[in-house]
Short mmCIF file of C-alpha atoms and ligand atoms in Angstrom, two decimals:
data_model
loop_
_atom_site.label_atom_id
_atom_site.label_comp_id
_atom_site.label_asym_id
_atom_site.label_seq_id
_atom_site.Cartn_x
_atom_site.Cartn_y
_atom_site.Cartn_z
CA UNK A 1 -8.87 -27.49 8.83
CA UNK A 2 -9.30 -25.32 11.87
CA UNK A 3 -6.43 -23.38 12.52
CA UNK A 4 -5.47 -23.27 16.28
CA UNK A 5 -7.36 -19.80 17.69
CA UNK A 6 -7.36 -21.09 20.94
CA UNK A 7 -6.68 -17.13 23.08
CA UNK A 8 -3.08 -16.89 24.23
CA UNK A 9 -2.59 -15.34 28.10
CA UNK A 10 0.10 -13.06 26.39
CA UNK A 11 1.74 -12.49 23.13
CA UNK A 12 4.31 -15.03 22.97
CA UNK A 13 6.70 -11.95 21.24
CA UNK A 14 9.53 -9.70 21.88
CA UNK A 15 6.53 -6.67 22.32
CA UNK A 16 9.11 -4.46 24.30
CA UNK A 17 11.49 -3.91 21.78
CA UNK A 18 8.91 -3.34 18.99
CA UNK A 19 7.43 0.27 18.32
CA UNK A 20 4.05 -0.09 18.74
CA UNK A 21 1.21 1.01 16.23
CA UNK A 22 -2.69 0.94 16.24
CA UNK A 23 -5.67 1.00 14.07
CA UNK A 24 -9.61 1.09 14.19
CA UNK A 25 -12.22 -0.38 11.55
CA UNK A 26 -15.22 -0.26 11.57
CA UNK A 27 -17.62 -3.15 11.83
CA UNK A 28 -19.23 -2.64 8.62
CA UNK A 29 -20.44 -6.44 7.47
CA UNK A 30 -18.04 -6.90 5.21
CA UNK A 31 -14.64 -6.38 4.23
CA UNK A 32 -13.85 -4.58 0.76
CA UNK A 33 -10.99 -4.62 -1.40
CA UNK A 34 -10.54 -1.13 -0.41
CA UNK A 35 -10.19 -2.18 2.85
CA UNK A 36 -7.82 -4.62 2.01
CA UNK A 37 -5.63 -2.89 -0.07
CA UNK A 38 -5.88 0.08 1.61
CA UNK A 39 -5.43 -1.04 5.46
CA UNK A 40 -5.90 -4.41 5.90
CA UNK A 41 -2.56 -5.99 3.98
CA UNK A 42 -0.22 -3.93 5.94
CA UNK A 43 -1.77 -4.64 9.39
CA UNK A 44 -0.44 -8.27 8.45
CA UNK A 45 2.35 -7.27 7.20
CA UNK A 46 3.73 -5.15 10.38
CA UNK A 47 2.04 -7.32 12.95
CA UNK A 48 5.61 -8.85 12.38
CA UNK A 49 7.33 -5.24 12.39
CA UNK A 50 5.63 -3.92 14.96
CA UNK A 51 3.90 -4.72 18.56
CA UNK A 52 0.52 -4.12 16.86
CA UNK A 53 -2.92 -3.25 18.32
CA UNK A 54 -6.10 -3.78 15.97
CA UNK A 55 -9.35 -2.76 17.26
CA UNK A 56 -12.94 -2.89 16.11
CA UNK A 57 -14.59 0.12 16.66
CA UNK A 58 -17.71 -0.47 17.99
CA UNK A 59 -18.53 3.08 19.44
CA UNK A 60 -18.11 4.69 16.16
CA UNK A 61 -20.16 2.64 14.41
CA UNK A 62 -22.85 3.73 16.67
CA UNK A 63 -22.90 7.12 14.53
CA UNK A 64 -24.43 5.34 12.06
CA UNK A 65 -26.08 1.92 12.72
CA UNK A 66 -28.76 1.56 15.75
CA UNK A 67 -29.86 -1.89 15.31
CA UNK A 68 -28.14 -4.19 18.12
CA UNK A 69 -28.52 -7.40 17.10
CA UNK A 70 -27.00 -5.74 13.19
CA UNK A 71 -23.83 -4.32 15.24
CA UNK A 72 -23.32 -7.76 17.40
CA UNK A 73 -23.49 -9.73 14.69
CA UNK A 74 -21.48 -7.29 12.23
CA UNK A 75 -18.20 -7.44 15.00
CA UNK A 76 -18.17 -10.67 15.53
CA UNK A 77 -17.93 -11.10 11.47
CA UNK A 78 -15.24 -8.46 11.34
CA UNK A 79 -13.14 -9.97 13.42
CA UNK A 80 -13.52 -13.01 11.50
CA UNK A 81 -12.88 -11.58 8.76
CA UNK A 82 -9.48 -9.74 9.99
CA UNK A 83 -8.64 -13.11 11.20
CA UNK A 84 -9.10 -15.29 8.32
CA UNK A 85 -7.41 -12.44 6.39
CA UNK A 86 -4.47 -13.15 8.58
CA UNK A 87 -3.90 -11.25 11.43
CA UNK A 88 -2.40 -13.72 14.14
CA UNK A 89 -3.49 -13.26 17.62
CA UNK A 90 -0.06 -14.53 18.48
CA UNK A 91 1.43 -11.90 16.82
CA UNK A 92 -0.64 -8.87 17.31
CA UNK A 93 -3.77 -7.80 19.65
CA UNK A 94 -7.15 -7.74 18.40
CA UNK A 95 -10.26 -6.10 20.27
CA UNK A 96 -12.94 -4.37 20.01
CA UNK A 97 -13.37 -0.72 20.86
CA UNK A 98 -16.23 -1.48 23.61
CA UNK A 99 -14.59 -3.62 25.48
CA UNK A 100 -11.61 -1.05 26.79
CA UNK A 101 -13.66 1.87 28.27
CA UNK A 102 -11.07 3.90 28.63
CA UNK A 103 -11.15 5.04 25.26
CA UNK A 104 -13.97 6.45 26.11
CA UNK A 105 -13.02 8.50 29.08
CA UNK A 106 -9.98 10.10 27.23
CA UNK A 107 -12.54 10.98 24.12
CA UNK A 108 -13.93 13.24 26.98
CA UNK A 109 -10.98 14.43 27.86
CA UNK A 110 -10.03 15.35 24.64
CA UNK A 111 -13.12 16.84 24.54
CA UNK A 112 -12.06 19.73 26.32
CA UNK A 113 -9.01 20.32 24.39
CA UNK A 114 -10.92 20.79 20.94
CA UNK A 115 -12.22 23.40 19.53
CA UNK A 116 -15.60 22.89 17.94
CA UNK A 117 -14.68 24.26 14.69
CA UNK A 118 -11.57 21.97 14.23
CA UNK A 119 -14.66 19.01 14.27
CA UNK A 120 -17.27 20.96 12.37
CA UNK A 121 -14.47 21.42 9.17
CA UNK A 122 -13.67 17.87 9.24
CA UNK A 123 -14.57 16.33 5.24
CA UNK A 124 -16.33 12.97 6.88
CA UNK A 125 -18.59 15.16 9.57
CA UNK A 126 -19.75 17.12 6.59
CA UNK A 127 -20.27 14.34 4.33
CA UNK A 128 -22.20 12.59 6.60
CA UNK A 129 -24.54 15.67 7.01
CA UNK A 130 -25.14 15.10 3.57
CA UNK A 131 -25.88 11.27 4.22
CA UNK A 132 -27.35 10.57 7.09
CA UNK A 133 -29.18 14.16 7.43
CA UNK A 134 -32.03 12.66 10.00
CA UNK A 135 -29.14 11.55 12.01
CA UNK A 136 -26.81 14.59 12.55
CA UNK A 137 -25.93 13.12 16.01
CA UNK A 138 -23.57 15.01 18.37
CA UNK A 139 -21.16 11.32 18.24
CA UNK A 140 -20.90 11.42 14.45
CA UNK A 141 -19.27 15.38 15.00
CA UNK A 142 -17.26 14.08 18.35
CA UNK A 143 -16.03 10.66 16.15
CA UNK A 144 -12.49 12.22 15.10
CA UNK A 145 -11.81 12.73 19.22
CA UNK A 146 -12.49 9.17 19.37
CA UNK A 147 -10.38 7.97 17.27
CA UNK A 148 -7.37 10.15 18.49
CA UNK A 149 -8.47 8.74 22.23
CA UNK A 150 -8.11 5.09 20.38
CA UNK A 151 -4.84 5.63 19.12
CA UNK A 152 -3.28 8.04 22.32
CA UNK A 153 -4.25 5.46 25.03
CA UNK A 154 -1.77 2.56 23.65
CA UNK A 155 0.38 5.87 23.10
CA UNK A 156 0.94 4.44 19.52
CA UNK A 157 3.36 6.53 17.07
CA UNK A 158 2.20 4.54 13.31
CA UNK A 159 -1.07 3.98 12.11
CA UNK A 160 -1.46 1.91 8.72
CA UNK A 161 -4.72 3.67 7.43
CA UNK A 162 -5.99 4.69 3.99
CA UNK A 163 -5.63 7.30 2.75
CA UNK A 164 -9.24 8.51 3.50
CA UNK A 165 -8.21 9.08 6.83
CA UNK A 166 -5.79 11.54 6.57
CA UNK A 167 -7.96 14.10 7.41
CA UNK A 168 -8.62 12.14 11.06
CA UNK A 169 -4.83 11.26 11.37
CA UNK A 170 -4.03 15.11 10.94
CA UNK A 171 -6.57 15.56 13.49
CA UNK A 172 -5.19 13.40 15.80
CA UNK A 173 -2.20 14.94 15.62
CA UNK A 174 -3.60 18.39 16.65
CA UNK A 175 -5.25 17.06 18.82
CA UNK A 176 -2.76 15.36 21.27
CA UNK A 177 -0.19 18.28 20.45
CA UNK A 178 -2.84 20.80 22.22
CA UNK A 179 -3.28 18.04 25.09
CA UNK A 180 0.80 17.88 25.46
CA UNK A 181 0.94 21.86 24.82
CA UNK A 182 -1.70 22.22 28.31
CA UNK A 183 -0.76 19.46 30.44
CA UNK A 184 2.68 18.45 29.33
CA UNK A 185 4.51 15.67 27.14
CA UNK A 186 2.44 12.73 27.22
CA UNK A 187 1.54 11.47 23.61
CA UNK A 188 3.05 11.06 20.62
CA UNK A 189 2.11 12.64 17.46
CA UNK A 190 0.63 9.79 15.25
CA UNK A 191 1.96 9.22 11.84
CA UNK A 192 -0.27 7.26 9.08
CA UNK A 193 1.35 4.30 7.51
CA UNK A 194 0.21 4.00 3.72
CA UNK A 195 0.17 1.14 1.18
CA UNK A 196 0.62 1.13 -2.34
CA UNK A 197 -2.66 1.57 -2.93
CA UNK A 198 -3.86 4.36 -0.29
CA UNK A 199 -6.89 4.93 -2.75
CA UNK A 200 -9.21 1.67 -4.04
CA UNK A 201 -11.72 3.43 -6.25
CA UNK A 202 -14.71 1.57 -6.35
CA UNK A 203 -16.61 -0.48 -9.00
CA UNK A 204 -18.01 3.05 -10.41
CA UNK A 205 -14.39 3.46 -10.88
CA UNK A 206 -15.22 7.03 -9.98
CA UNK A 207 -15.74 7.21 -6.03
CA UNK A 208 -13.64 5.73 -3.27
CA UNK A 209 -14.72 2.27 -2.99
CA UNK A 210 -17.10 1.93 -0.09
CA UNK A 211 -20.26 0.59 1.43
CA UNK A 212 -22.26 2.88 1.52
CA UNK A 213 -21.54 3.91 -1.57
CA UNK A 214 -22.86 0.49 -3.13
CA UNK A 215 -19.45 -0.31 -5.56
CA UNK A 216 -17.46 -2.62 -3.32
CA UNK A 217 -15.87 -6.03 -4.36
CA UNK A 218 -16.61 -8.17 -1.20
CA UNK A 219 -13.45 -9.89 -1.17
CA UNK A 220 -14.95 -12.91 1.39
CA UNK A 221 -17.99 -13.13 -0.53
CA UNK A 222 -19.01 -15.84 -2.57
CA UNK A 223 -17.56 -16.29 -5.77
CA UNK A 224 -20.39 -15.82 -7.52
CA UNK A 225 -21.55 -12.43 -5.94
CA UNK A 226 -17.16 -11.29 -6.80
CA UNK A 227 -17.43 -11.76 -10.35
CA UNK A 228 -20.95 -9.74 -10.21
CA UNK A 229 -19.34 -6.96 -8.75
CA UNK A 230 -16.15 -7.11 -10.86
CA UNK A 231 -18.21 -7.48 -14.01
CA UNK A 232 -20.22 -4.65 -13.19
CA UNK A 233 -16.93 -2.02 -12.94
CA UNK A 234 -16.64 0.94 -14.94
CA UNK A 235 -13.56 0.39 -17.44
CA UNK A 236 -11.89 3.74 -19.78
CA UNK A 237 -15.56 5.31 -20.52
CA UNK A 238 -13.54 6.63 -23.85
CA UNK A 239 -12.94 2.88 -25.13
CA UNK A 240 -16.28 2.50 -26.84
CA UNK A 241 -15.70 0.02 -29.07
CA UNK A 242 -13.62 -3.67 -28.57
CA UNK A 243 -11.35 -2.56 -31.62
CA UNK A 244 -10.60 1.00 -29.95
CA UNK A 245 -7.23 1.20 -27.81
CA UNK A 246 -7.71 1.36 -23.73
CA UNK A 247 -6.16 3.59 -21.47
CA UNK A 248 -4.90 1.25 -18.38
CA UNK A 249 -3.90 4.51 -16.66
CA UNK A 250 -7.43 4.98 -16.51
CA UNK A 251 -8.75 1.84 -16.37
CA UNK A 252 -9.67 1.05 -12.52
CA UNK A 253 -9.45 -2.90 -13.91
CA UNK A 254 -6.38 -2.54 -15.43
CA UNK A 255 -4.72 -0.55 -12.12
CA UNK A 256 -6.29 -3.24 -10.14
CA UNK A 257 -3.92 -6.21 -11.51
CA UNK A 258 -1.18 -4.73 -10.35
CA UNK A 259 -1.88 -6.37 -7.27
CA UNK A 260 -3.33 -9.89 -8.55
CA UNK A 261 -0.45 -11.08 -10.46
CA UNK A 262 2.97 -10.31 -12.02
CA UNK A 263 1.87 -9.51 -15.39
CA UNK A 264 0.23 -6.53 -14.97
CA UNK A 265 2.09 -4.89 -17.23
CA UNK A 266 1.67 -7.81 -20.38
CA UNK A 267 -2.45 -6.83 -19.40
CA UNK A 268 -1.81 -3.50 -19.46
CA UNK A 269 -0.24 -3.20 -22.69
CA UNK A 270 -2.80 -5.85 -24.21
CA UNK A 271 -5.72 -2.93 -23.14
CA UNK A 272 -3.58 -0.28 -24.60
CA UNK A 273 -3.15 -1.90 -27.90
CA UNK A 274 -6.35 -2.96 -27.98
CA UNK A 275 -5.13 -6.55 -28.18
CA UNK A 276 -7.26 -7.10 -25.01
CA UNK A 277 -11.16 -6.33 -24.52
CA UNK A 278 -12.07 -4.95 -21.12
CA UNK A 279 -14.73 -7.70 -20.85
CA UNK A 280 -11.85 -10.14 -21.00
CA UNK A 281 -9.54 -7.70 -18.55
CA UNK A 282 -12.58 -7.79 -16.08
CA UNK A 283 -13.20 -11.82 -16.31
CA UNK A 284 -9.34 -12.39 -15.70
CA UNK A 285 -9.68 -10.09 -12.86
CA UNK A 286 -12.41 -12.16 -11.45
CA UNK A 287 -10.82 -14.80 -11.74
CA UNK A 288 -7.94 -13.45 -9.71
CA UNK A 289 -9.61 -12.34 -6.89
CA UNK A 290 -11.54 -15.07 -6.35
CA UNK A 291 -8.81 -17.44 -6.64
CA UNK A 292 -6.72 -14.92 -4.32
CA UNK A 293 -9.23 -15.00 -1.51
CA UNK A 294 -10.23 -18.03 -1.53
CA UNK A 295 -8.55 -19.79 1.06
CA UNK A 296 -9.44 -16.76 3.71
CA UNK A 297 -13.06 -16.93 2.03
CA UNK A 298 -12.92 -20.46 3.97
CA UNK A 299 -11.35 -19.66 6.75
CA UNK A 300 -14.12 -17.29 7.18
CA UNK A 301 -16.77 -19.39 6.54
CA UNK A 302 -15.15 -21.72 9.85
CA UNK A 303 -14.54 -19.45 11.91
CA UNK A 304 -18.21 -17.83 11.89
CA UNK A 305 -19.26 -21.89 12.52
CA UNK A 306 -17.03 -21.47 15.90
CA UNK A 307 -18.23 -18.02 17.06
CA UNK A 308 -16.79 -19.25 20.50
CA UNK A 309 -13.09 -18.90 19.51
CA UNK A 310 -13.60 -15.56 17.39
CA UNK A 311 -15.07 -14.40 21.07
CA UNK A 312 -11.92 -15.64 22.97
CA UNK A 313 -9.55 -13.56 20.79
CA UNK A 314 -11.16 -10.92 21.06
CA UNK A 315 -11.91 -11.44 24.83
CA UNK A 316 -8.18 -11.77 25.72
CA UNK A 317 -7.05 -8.79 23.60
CA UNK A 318 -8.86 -6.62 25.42
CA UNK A 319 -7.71 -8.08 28.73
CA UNK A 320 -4.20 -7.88 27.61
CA UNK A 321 -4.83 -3.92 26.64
CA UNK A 322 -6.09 -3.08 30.36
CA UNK A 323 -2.72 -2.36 31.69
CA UNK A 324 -1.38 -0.19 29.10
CA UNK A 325 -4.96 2.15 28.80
CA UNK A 326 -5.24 2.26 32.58
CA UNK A 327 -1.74 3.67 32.99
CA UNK A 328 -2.15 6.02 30.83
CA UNK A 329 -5.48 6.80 32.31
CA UNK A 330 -3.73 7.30 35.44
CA UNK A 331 -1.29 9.11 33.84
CA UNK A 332 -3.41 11.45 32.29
CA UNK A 333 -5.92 12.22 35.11
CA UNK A 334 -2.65 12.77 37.44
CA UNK A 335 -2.07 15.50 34.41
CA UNK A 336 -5.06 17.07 34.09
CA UNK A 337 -6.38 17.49 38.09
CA UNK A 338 -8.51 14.85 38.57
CA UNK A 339 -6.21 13.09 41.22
P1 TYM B 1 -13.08 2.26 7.99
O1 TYM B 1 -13.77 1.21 8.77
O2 TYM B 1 -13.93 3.12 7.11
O3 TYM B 1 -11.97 1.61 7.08
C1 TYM B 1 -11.02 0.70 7.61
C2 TYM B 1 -9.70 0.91 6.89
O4 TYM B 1 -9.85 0.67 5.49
C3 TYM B 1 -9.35 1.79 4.76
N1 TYM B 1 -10.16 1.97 3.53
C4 TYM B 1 -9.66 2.18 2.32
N2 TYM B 1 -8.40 2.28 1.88
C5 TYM B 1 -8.22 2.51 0.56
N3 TYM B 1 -9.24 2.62 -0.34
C6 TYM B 1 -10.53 2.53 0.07
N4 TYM B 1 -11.51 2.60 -0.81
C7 TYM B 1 -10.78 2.30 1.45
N5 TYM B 1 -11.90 2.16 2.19
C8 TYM B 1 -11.51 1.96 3.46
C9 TYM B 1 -9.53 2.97 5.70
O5 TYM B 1 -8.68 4.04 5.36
C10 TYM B 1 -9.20 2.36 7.03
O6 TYM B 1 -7.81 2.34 7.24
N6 TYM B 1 -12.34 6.05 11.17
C11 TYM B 1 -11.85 4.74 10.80
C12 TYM B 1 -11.79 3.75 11.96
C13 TYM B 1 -10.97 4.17 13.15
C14 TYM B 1 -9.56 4.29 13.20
C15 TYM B 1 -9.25 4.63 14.53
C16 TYM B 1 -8.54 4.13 12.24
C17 TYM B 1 -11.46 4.45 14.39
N7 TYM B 1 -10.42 4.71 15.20
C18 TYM B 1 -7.92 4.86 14.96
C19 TYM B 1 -7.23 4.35 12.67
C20 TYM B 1 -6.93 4.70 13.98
C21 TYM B 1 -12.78 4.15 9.76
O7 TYM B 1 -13.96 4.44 9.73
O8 TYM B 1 -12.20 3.19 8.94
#
């Protein structure tokens, strides 16, 4: 069954008594565990908090991917991914990054309150150097400005982020405190919101888990593909044989059931006392995920059959943004001299 995505006018909630928080992902193809555990679960989890403002960020992925037709295609599956994953456009605002310019003309602004350096000693510009060294383009050292402009224009205080972008969130802060330093109080200082599990390693069980690394569990992928990726992971690299005791503290399997079932602990302890084989931990896990998923896997699968509706959401999200960014706008070129 279809559930009802038809765009609302306005959010039918209580918005001005709710603190309001923001944050960006990118649209990458597909979402990862890491992604989930890391960011996505607690954007549905405070969209009933919070007055919440989730945004597909478009422009940055631009830093990386130059194929049109790839990045059209890629949004419109994040959003229906964020979507079948739960976030209710009832209950929060979902857009994509494009479709507000202003975010855009405060990244320039912001421009000229940062100091090159700040940009050139931030971990992802340098890593990125390393990946993508054809590419060194002058967006993918600007990106961090962007995402401050993202989250200052909605003048958001919370951010629920992973912790991989505490570097950017830190930046942010600098950022807008140099802005409100110059020109006077305008923004607050943005404070990342974590979950339990800030860090998802991936299926190397060594490296965050991430695309382009290669060791992701797509959670909305088909079964099939899930248990390939689970079976693949990278248990305790001491527990050579089945008879040997695990170490679950180790174990990225192991740490992973903590958040597919209640008896985390019982699997756990089988590992430890070698009760358990990690080929059996890893199966179970499978089976978890899958099963976990599953209902969002088809949810998914409908709402990329109804491209129209994923299109409205995201349509009136952005038109229900324009009043907030171009106030500030206003506000801010007021500040700075332009008016
Ligand atoms: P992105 O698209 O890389 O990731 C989206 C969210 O998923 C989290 N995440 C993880 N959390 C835990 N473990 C992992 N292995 C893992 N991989 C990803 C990320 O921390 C993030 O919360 N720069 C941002 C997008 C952005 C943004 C913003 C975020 C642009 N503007 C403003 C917050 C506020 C990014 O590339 O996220």
């Amino acid at each position: 069954m279809m559930t009802e995505l038809a765009p609302a006018p306005a959010p039918a909630t209580d918005d001005v008594d709710r603190p309001r928080i923001f944050s960006g992902i990118q649209p990458s193809g597909v979402v990862h565990l890491g992604n989930d555990l890391g960011a996505v679960r607690n954007y549905v989890k405070l969209q009933w908090e919070f007055e919440a403002i989730y945004c597909i960020v478009d422009y940055h992925a631009l830093t990386s991917t130059h194929d049109p037709a790839l990045l059209r295609a890629r949004t419109r599956e994040m959003a229906a991914s964020l979507l079948a994953l739960g976030l209710d456009p009832d209950r929060c605002t979902l857009f994509v990054q494009s479709h507000r310019p202003e975010h855009t003309e405060l990244a320039w602004l912001f421009n000229t309150v940062t100091p090159v350096s700040w940009l050139e000693r931030t971990p992802t510009y340098k890593e990125k150097r390393q990946t993508q060294p054809d590419d060194v383009n002058h967006g993918l050292l600007a990106y961090p400005v962007l995402q401050a402009a993202d989250i200052a224009i909605y003048k958001a205080g919370r951010v629920p982020v992973g912790k991989d972008q505490a570097a950017h969130l830190e930046l942010s802060r600098e950022i807008v405190r140099t802005f409100n330093a110059r020109y006077g109080e305008t923004f607050p200082e943005p404070q990342a919101v974590y979950t339990e599990a800030p860090t998802v390693l991936g299926t190397d069980g060594v490296r965050k888990m991430s695309k382009s690394v290669g060791n992701t569990i797509d959670v909305l992928g088909d079964p099939a593909l899930i248990r390939k990726q689970v079976m693949s992971m990278v248990t305790d690299t001491k527990r050579i044989l089945r008879t040997d005791p695990g170490r679950p503290e180790v174990c990225n399997v192991c740490q992973l059931h903590r958040f597919f079932g209640p008896d985390w602990e019982t699997i756990q302890d089988g590992e430890r006392t070698a009760r358990t084989g990690c080929v059996d931990t890893k199966k179970l896990l499978a089976d978890r995920i899958v099963e976990h998923y599953a209902v969002a896997r088809e949810r998914y699968i409908e709402l990329l059959a109804h491209p129209d509706e994923v299109d409205g959401v995201l349509e009136a999200g952005a038109d229900r943004l324009r009043p907030s960014a171009e106030a500030t706008m206003d506000e801010v070129r007021h500040k700075m001299g332009l008016r």
